[in-house]
Every structure is written in structure tokens, then in C-alpha cells.
Tab-separated table of C-alpha atoms in Angstrom:
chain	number	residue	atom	x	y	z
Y	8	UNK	CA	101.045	136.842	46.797
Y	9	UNK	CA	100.032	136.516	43.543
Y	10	UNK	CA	99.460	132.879	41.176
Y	11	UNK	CA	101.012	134.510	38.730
Y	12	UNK	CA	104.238	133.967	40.962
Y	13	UNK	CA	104.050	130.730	40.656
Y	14	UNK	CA	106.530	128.329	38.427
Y	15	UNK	CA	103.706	126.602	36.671
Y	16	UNK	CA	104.254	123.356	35.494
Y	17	UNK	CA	105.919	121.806	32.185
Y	18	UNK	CA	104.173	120.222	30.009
Y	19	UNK	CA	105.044	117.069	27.654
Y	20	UNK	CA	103.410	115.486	24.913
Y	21	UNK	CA	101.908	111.801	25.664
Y	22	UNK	CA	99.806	110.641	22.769
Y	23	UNK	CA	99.163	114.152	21.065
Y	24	UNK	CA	97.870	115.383	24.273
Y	25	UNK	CA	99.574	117.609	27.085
Y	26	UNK	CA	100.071	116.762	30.806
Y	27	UNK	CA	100.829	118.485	33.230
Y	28	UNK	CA	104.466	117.287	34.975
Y	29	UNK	CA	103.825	118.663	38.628
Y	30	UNK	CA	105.802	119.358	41.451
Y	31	UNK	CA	104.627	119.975	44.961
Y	32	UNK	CA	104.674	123.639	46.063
Y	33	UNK	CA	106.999	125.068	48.063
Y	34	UNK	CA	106.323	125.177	51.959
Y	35	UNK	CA	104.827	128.593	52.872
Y	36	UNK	CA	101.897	128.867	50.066
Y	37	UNK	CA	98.862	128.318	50.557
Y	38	UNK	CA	98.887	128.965	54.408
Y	39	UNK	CA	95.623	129.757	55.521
Y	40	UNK	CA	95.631	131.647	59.309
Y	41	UNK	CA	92.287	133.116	60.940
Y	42	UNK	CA	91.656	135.074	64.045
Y	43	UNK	CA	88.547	135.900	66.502
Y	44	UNK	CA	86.762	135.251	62.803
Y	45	UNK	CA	82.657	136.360	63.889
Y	46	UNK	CA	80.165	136.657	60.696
Y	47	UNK	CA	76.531	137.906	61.489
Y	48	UNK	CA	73.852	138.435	59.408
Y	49	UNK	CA	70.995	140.636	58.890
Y	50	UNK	CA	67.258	138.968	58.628
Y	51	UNK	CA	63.655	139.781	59.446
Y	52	UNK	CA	63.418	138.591	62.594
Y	53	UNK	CA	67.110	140.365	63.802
Y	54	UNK	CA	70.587	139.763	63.667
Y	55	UNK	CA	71.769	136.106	63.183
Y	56	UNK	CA	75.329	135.174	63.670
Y	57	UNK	CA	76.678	132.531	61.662
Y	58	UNK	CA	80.559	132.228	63.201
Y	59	UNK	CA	81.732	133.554	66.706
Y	60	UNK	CA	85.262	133.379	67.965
Y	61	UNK	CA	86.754	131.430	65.146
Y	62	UNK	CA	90.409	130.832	65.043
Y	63	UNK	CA	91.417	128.825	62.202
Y	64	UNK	CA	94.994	127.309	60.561
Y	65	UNK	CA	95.396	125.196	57.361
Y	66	UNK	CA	99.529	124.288	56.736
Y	67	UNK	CA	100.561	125.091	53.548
Y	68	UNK	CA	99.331	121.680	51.175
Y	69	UNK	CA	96.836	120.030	53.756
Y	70	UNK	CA	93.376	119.091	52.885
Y	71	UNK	CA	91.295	120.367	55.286
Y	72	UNK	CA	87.524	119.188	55.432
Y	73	UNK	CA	84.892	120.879	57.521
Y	74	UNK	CA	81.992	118.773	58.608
Y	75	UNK	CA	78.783	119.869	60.727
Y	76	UNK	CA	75.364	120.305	60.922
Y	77	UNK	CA	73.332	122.400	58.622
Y	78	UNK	CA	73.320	126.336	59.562
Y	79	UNK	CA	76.799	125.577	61.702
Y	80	UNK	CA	78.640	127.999	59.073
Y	81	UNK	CA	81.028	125.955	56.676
Y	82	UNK	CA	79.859	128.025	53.908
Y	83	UNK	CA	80.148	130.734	55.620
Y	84	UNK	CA	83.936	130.038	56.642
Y	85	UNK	CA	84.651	129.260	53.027
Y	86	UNK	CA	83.117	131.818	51.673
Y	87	UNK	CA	85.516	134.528	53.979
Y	88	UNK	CA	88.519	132.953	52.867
Y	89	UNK	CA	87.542	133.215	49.493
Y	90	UNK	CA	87.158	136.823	50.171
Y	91	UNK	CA	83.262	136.854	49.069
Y	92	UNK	CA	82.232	137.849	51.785
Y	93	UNK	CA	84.232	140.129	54.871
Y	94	UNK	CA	83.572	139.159	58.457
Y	95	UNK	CA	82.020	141.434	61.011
Y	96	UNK	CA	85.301	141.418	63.295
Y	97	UNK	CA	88.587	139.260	62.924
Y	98	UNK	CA	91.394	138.491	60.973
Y	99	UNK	CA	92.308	136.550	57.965
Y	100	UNK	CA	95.307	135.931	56.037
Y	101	UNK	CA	96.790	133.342	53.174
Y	102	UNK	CA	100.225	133.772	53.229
Y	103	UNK	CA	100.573	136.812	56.029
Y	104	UNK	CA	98.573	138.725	53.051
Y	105	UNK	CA	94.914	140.129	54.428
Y	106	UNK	CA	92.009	138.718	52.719
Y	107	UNK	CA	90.230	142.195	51.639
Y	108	UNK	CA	88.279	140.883	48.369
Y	109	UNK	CA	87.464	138.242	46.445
Y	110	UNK	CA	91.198	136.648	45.882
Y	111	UNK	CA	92.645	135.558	42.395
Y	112	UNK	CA	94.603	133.148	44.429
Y	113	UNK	CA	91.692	130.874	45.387
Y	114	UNK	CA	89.894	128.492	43.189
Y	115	UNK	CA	86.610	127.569	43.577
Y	116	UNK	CA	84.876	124.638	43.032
Y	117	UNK	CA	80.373	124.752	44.162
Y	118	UNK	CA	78.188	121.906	44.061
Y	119	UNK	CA	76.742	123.530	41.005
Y	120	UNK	CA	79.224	123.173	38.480
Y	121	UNK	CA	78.717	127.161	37.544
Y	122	UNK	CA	80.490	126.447	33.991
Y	123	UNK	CA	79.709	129.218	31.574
Y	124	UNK	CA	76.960	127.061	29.285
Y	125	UNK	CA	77.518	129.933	26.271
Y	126	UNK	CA	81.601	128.598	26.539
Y	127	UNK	CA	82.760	125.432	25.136
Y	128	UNK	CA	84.281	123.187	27.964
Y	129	UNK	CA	88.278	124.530	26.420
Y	130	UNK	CA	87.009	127.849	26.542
Y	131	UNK	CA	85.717	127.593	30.567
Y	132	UNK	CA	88.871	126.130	31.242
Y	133	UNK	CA	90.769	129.057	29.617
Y	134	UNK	CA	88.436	131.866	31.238
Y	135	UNK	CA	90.653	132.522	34.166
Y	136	UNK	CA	94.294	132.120	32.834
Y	137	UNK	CA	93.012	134.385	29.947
Y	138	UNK	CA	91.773	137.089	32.573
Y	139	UNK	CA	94.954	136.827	34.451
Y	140	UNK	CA	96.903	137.433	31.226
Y	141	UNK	CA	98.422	134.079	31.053
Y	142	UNK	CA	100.599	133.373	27.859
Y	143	UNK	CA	99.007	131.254	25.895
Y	144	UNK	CA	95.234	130.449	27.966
Y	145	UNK	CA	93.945	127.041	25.763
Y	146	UNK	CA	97.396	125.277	26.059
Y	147	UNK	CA	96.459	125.966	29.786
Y	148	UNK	CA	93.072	124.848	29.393
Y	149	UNK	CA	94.362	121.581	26.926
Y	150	UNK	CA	96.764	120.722	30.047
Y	151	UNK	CA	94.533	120.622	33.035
Y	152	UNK	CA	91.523	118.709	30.381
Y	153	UNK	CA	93.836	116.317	30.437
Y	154	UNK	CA	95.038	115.861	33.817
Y	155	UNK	CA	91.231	115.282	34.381
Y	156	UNK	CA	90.867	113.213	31.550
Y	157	UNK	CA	88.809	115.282	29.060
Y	158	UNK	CA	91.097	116.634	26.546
Y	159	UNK	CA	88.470	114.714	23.976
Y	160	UNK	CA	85.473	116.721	25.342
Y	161	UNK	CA	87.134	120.333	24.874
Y	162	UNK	CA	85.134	121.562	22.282
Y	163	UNK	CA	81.821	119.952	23.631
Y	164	UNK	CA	79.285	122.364	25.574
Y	165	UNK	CA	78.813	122.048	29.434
Y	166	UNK	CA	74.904	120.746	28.553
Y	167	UNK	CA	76.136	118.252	26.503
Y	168	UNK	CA	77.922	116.667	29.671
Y	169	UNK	CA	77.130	114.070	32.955
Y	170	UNK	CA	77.381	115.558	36.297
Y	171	UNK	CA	80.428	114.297	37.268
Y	172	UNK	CA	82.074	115.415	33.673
Y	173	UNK	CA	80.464	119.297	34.435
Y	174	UNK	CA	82.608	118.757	37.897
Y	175	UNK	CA	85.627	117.957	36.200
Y	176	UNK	CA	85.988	120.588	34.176
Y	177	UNK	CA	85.371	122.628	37.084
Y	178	UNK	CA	88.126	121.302	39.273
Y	179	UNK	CA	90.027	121.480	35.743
Y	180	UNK	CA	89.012	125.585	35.347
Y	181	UNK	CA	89.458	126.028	39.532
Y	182	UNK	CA	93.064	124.714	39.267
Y	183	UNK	CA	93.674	125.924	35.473
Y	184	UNK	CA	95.038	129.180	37.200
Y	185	UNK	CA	97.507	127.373	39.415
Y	186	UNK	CA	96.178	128.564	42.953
Y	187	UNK	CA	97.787	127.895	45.956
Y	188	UNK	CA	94.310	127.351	47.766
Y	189	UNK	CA	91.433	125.830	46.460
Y	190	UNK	CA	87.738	125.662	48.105
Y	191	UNK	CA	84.864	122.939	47.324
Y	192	UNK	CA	81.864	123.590	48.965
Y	193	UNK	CA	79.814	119.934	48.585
Y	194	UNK	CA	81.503	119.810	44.812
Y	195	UNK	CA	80.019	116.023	44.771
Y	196	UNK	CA	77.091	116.342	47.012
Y	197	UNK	CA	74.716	116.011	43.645
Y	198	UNK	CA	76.677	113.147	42.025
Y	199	UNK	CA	75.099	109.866	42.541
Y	200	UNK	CA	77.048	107.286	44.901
Y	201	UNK	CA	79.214	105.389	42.100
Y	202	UNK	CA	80.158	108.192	40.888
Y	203	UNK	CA	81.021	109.878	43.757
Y	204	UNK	CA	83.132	107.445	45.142
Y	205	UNK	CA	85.155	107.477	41.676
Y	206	UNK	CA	85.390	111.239	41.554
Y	207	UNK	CA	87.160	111.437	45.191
Y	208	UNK	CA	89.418	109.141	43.848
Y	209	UNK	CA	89.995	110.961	41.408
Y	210	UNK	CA	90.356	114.358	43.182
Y	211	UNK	CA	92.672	112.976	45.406
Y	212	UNK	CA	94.785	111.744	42.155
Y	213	UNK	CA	95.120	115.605	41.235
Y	214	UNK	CA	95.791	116.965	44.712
Y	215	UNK	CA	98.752	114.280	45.448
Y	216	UNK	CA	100.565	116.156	41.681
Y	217	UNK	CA	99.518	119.632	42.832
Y	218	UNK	CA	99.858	119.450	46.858
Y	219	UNK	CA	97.482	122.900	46.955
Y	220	UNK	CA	96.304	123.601	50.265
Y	221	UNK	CA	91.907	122.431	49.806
Y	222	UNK	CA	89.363	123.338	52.063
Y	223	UNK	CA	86.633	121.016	51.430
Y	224	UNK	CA	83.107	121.081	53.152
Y	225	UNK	CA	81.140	118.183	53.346
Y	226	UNK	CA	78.162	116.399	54.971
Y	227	UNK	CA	79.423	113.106	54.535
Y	228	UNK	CA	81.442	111.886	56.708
Y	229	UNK	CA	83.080	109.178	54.901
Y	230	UNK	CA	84.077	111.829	52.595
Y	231	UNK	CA	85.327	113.549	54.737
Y	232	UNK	CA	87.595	110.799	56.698
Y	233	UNK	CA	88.142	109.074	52.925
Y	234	UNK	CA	89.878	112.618	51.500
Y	235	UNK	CA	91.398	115.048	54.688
Y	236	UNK	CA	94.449	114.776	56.441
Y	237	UNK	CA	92.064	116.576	59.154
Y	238	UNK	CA	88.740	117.127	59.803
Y	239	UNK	CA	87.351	119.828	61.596
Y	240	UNK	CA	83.827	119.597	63.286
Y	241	UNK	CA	82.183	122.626	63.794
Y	242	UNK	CA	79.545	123.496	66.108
Y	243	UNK	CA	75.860	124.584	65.508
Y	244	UNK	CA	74.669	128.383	65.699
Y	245	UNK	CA	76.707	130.220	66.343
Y	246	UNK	CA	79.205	128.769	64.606
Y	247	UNK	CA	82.691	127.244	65.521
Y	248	UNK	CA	84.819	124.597	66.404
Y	249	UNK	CA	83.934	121.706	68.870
Y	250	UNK	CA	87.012	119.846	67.816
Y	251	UNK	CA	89.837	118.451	65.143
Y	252	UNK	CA	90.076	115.269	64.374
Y	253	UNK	CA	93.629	114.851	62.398
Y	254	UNK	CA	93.373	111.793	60.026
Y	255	UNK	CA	95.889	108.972	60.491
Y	256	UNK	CA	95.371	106.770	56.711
Y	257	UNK	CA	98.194	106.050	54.467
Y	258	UNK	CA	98.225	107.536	51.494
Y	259	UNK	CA	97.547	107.289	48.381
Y	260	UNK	CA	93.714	106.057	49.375
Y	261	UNK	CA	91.458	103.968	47.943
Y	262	UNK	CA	88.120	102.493	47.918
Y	263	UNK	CA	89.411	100.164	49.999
Y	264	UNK	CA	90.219	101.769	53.466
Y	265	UNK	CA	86.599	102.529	54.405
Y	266	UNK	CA	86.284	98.939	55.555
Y	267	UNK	CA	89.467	99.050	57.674
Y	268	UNK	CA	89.209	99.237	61.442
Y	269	UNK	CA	90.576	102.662	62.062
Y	270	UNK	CA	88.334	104.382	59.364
Y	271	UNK	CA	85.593	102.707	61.373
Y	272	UNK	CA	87.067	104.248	64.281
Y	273	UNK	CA	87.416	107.837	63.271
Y	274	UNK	CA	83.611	107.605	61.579
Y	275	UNK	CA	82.258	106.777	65.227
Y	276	UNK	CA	84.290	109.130	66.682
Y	277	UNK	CA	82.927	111.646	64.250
Y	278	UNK	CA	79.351	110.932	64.298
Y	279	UNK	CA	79.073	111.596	67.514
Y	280	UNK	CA	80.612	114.851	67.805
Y	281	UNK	CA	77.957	115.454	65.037
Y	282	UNK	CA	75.309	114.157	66.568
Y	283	UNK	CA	76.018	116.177	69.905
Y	284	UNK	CA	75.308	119.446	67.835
Y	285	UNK	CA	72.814	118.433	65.587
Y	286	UNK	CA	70.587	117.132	69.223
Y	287	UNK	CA	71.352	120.611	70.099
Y	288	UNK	CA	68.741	122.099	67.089
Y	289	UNK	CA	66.413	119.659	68.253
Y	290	UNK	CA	66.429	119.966	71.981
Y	291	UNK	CA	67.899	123.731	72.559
Y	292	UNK	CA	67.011	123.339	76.349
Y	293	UNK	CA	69.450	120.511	77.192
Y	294	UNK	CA	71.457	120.063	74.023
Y	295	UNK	CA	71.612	116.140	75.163
């Protein structure tokens, strides 16, 4: 299916600047289904496979977070449904459409911001509505600087900006093309704790105007729990699922609800799922 499908929002004036006036999409886009999904690898010392026997579902508008140990394959997984990469056997499909390429219809967000540093932060922004031959690319680009609240930075240059200002105007430029899925692989894993905490916050802010289905990977657990309506732990080499763990918070979230007695809950719960794989790298023998 392709974003350009997509009734993209109106915008209104508030101040001299445009916002965007959301809706929530439709049930049906953004589905995310995978089957028997197996990824190996070629290396040196032989074949290493990253994902085995992978079935996978994400509803149309959930956030998804996948947590595990290091080498367990998130990336991996992310990078298949982006279409970067193809897996060795399997099936995958957003919207009953095959994945077969990388796929306009996912936005990405890395942990390196990946902004174009010889494009002003309006002009990153633009990039991918002006490749997909939207009408009129920097009103885009002026709408979603706002909704992140840097419509004052637009003509600035990604160098001249913090960390956590070079990740919003990613998530602005991943969502500036109105996707129904968007990936984050660690987006604030370099972000220092303050402003981490704000930034999922904030993130969560956007997602609750846009309801697009996210697939966010994570070490942190707290993250994790703090953002997902489920998290899914995945087990060490080769990769897959040990379990889901569906998230039962209110929403909307805030800073708050990590000291409350059922986030407390669902972080044990977690850790040791983690812990049970990550014991396995250590101790391969007994994996206890």
C-alpha cells in the first residue's frame, strides 16, 4: 500500500506556525505479520544465524518494543521489516503486501541521528516528501518541526544542534512522509538520562496524534515497559521469542508510573526473562 494513500493531515495556523491536526489511522494499516522468519549470516569462522523460526504480529497502531540480549537479533528483525535486508527463508508482510525491498512505507529512526549535515534541518525534513513527490515538501517539513517543537531551528544545520534536538528532527523527517510503520532501533540509547526520560515523553506525545504502528528496540527495560503496549523478549543466538509480555499502564504515561507497583512488577518479570538468556552466553553448558 502506498503512504501516498494516505489522507494526511490538515494543518492550521497557531502563532504563525503550522500543526499538524491528526487523526488516528484507520484499522488495517500498519499491520505487521511474519512467518518461519530465519536470517543467517556469512562470517569467517562459518555460517551464523541470527533469527530461526520467527513468527511475528504487530496490530495495526501498537507500539511494539523488542528487548534482549546483545547478538539475540532485534536489529536484525527490524532491519527485515524495513526491507534492508531479505531473510534466508520466511514470510513477511505489512498490510498482506510482501516485504521485497527497502519500503517507502516505513520510517526509520537509528541511534545515530543520520541527518544529512550538508541539509539545513527544513531541508532533512523535506527530503522524503520531496522524493515521494509530495505537493508542496517544506510546508510538510514546517508541520512536523513543529509538532516536535522546532519550527525555530529550521534553517539551522544538524551540527549546530544537541543530541536530543538531531533526534527530533529525525522522528520529525521519519514521520514527515506519513508512514503507517515506523522503526527506532535504540533512537535514545546515546541521549543522556534527563534527556531521555523527556524525549520518551515526548515520543509518546506524537504517537498518541499519529497512532502509527512503532517497532521500537531497546536495552532498557524501563523504556521499554515506560513506552509499549507489549514487549517482546527475544532469545539469544539463534534468535527468537522466549515470550510477550503485553503492558497493562493507563495511558497517556508519565514520569510518574515507573514508581507504581505494577511497573515494578512487569520490570521483575522482565529482567528475569533477560537474565535467563543473557546466563545462557555466559554458561552455554547449562544456560542456568
Amino acid at each position: 500500500m502506498s503512504i501516498l494513500a494516505f489522507r494526511q493531515p490538515r494543518e492550521r495556523a497557531v502563532g504563525g506556525s503550522p500543526v499538524a491536526a491528526t487523526e488516528r489511522r484507520p484499522d488495517g494499516q500498519g499491520r505487521i505479520e511474519g512467518r518461519g522468519l530465519a536470517m543467517t549470516f556469512a562470517a569467517r569462522s562459518g555460517p551464523v544465524t541470527a533469527l530461526e523460526s520467527l513468527d511475528i504480529d504487530v496490530r495495526p497502531g501498537e507500539f511494539l518494543a523488542l528487548l534482549g540480549p546483545s547478538g539475540c537479533g532485534k536489529s536484525t528483525l527490524l532491519n527485515l521489516i524495513a526491507g534492508i535486508i531479505k531473510p534466508t527463508s520466511g514470510t513477511l508482510t505489512i498490510d498482506g503486501a510482501p516485504v521485497k525491498g527497502p519500503n517507502p512505507g516505513c520510517g526509520i529512526v537509528f541511534q545515530q541521528h543520520s541527518l544529512f549535515p550538508w541539509m539545513t534541518v527544513i531541508e532533512n525534513v523535506a527530503f522524503g516528501p520531496r522524493m515521494l513527490g509530495h505537493g508542496d515538501p517544506l510546508s510538510t517539513a514546517r508541520t512536523f518541526l513543529s509538532l516536535v517543537g522546532l519550527d525555530k531551528h529550521a534553517r539551522a544545520w544538524p551540527a549546530s544542534l544537541s543530541g536530543g534536538m538531531q533526534q527530533r528532527v529525525g522522528i520529525a523527517r521519519a514521520l514527515a512522509t506519513y508512514p503507517p510503520v515506523l522503526l527506532m532501533d535504540e533512537p535514545f540509547g546515546a541521549l543522556d538520562a534527563q534527556t531521555r526520560s523527556i524525549m520518551q515523553e515526548e515520543l509518546l506525545k506524537i504517537w498518541s496524534q499519529f497512532h502509527t504502528t512503532v517497532v521500537f528496540v531497546t536495552h532498557d527495560i524501563d523504556e521499554a515497559i515506560f513506552l509499549a503496549d507489549r514487549v517482546v523478549v527475544m532469545k539469544t543466538q539463534p534468535g527468537g521469542i522466549k515470550r510477550e509480555v503485553r503492558i497493562d499502564l493507563p495511558r497517556p504515561r508519565d514520569a510518574a508510573l515507573i514508581k507504581s507497583e505494577l511497573f515494578n512488577h512487569y520490570r521483575g518479570e522482565i529482567f528475569e526473562l533477560i537474565r535467563e538468556e543473557t546466563l545462557k552466553v555466559f554458561r552455554p553448558d547449562n544456560g542456568h
